[in-house]
Amino acid sequence: WKCRMESLLVCKDLWPVVSKKTRPEKISEDDWETMNAKAVATMKLKIDKSLLQLVIDLNDAKEVWNKLSEILQPSNWKNAAFLVRQLVNLKYRDGESMSQHLAKFKELQNKIKDTKITEEEFHSCQLLSTLPDSWFTYVVKRSNAIGELTVSKITDILLQEEMRRKVNTKVQVATVEMNKARGRSKSRDPQRGKSHERRNCFHCGKAGHLKKDCRIWKR
C-alpha cells in the first residue's frame, strides 16, 4: 500500500506535505494548506472503509500517513518474524514466472525493512524461521514476556520448553504403562478366587469347599 499511495501523491504533487518536516519557503502557507487538504482527501478516498473510520478525524496529511503505517505495517518484531519466515520459505518452482518470484522476494525484503527491526531482532527472526509451526507459534505467544527480542532470550525459552515437553512425555508414557498394567491385572483369570467352588471335597464329596475346610472332617 505504501508504494502505491506514495506514487499517487507524487503524481498529484502532494507528496511534500507528507515527506517534508516543515513547509518549504518557496511554497506559500495557503498553497501548503491546500496541498495538505488534498493529500488527506486523496488518502481517505483510496483506503478501505474499515480503515477510514480510524483516520476520519485526522486532518493533517502526515498524521494520516503515520496512522496508516502503524495499522498496515506495524514496526515490531512479531510482524517481522512472520515476514522473515515467509522469505525463508519462499521457493521458486519450475514453470512459474521468474519475474513474479523476484517481485515477491523484493516485496518481502521491503516489508521487512519497513518494520525497522534491529540487526539482533533480525537474527532472532531468522532463528524463529528454522522452527516448525508449533514451536514458532509458542514463542510468538510468549512474546509479551520476552521484552526486547534477542537470540539469547529465544534460546532460553526454547530449551525450557523442550525440557517441559520431555517431562510431560515421560509422565504420559508412565501413565499409559500404569493403565496397561492395571488392565492386565484385572484380566488375569477372573475366576481364580472361585476355583475351589467348582471342586468337590475329598472327604464328604460335596462341592463348594476343600477337604481342609470341610466341617465334617473337622469334627
PDB file of N, CA and C in Angstrom, residues 14 17 23 27-40 59 61:
ATOM      1  N   LEU A  14       1.620  16.131  -4.271  1.00  0.00           N
ATOM      2  CA  LEU A  14       1.186  16.299  -2.883  1.00  0.00           C
ATOM      3  C   LEU A  14       2.123  15.623  -1.880  1.00  0.00           C
ATOM      4  N   VAL A  17       3.929  17.333   1.507  1.00  0.00           N
ATOM      5  CA  VAL A  17       3.259  17.577   2.789  1.00  0.00           C
ATOM      6  C   VAL A  17       3.383  16.369   3.725  1.00  0.00           C
ATOM      7  N   ARG A  23       7.274  23.287   6.108  1.00  0.00           N
ATOM      8  CA  ARG A  23       6.885  23.853   4.814  1.00  0.00           C
ATOM      9  C   ARG A  23       8.085  24.525   4.149  1.00  0.00           C
ATOM     10  N   ILE A  27       6.984  27.585  -1.007  1.00  0.00           N
ATOM     11  CA  ILE A  27       5.548  27.293  -1.052  1.00  0.00           C
ATOM     12  C   ILE A  27       4.845  28.166  -0.017  1.00  0.00           C
ATOM     13  N   SER A  28       3.832  28.878  -0.448  1.00  0.00           N
ATOM     14  CA  SER A  28       3.110  29.766   0.465  1.00  0.00           C
ATOM     15  C   SER A  28       2.282  28.956   1.458  1.00  0.00           C
ATOM     16  N   GLU A  29       1.892  29.599   2.546  1.00  0.00           N
ATOM     17  CA  GLU A  29       1.101  28.912   3.569  1.00  0.00           C
ATOM     18  C   GLU A  29      -0.244  28.454   3.014  1.00  0.00           C
ATOM     19  N   ASP A  30      -0.859  29.305   2.189  1.00  0.00           N
ATOM     20  CA  ASP A  30      -2.154  28.933   1.606  1.00  0.00           C
ATOM     21  C   ASP A  30      -2.021  27.712   0.701  1.00  0.00           C
ATOM     22  N   ASP A  31      -0.993  27.720  -0.135  1.00  0.00           N
ATOM     23  CA  ASP A  31      -0.774  26.577  -1.031  1.00  0.00           C
ATOM     24  C   ASP A  31      -0.454  25.309  -0.226  1.00  0.00           C
ATOM     25  N   TRP A  32       0.297  25.490   0.853  1.00  0.00           N
ATOM     26  CA  TRP A  32       0.660  24.344   1.700  1.00  0.00           C
ATOM     27  C   TRP A  32      -0.581  23.726   2.353  1.00  0.00           C
ATOM     28  N   GLU A  33      -1.466  24.587   2.828  1.00  0.00           N
ATOM     29  CA  GLU A  33      -2.705  24.109   3.444  1.00  0.00           C
ATOM     30  C   GLU A  33      -3.593  23.412   2.418  1.00  0.00           C
ATOM     31  N   THR A  34      -3.596  23.959   1.205  1.00  0.00           N
ATOM     32  CA  THR A  34      -4.387  23.334   0.139  1.00  0.00           C
ATOM     33  C   THR A  34      -3.820  21.966  -0.223  1.00  0.00           C
ATOM     34  N   MET A  35      -2.499  21.886  -0.340  1.00  0.00           N
ATOM     35  CA  MET A  35      -1.849  20.605  -0.634  1.00  0.00           C
ATOM     36  C   MET A  35      -2.130  19.587   0.471  1.00  0.00           C
ATOM     37  N   ASN A  36      -2.089  20.054   1.707  1.00  0.00           N
ATOM     38  CA  ASN A  36      -2.347  19.167   2.843  1.00  0.00           C
ATOM     39  C   ASN A  36      -3.768  18.614   2.787  1.00  0.00           C
ATOM     40  N   ALA A  37      -4.727  19.497   2.524  1.00  0.00           N
ATOM     41  CA  ALA A  37      -6.129  19.073   2.460  1.00  0.00           C
ATOM     42  C   ALA A  37      -6.348  18.072   1.325  1.00  0.00           C
ATOM     43  N   LYS A  38      -5.715  18.321   0.177  1.00  0.00           N
ATOM     44  CA  LYS A  38      -5.860  17.409  -0.964  1.00  0.00           C
ATOM     45  C   LYS A  38      -5.203  16.052  -0.673  1.00  0.00           C
ATOM     46  N   ALA A  39      -4.055  16.084  -0.006  1.00  0.00           N
ATOM     47  CA  ALA A  39      -3.361  14.838   0.321  1.00  0.00           C
ATOM     48  C   ALA A  39      -4.195  13.998   1.295  1.00  0.00           C
ATOM     49  N   VAL A  40      -4.782  14.667   2.291  1.00  0.00           N
ATOM     50  CA  VAL A  40      -5.640  13.968   3.256  1.00  0.00           C
ATOM     51  C   VAL A  40      -6.839  13.350   2.543  1.00  0.00           C
ATOM     52  N   ASN A  59      -6.833  15.499  10.183  1.00  0.00           N
ATOM     53  CA  ASN A  59      -6.831  16.472   9.085  1.00  0.00           C
ATOM     54  C   ASN A  59      -5.430  16.877   8.653  1.00  0.00           C
ATOM     55  N   ALA A  61      -1.977  15.603   6.848  1.00  0.00           N
ATOM     56  CA  ALA A  61      -1.542  14.545   5.935  1.00  0.00           C
ATOM     57  C   ALA A  61      -0.500  13.631   6.572  1.00  0.00           C
TER      58      ALA A  61
END
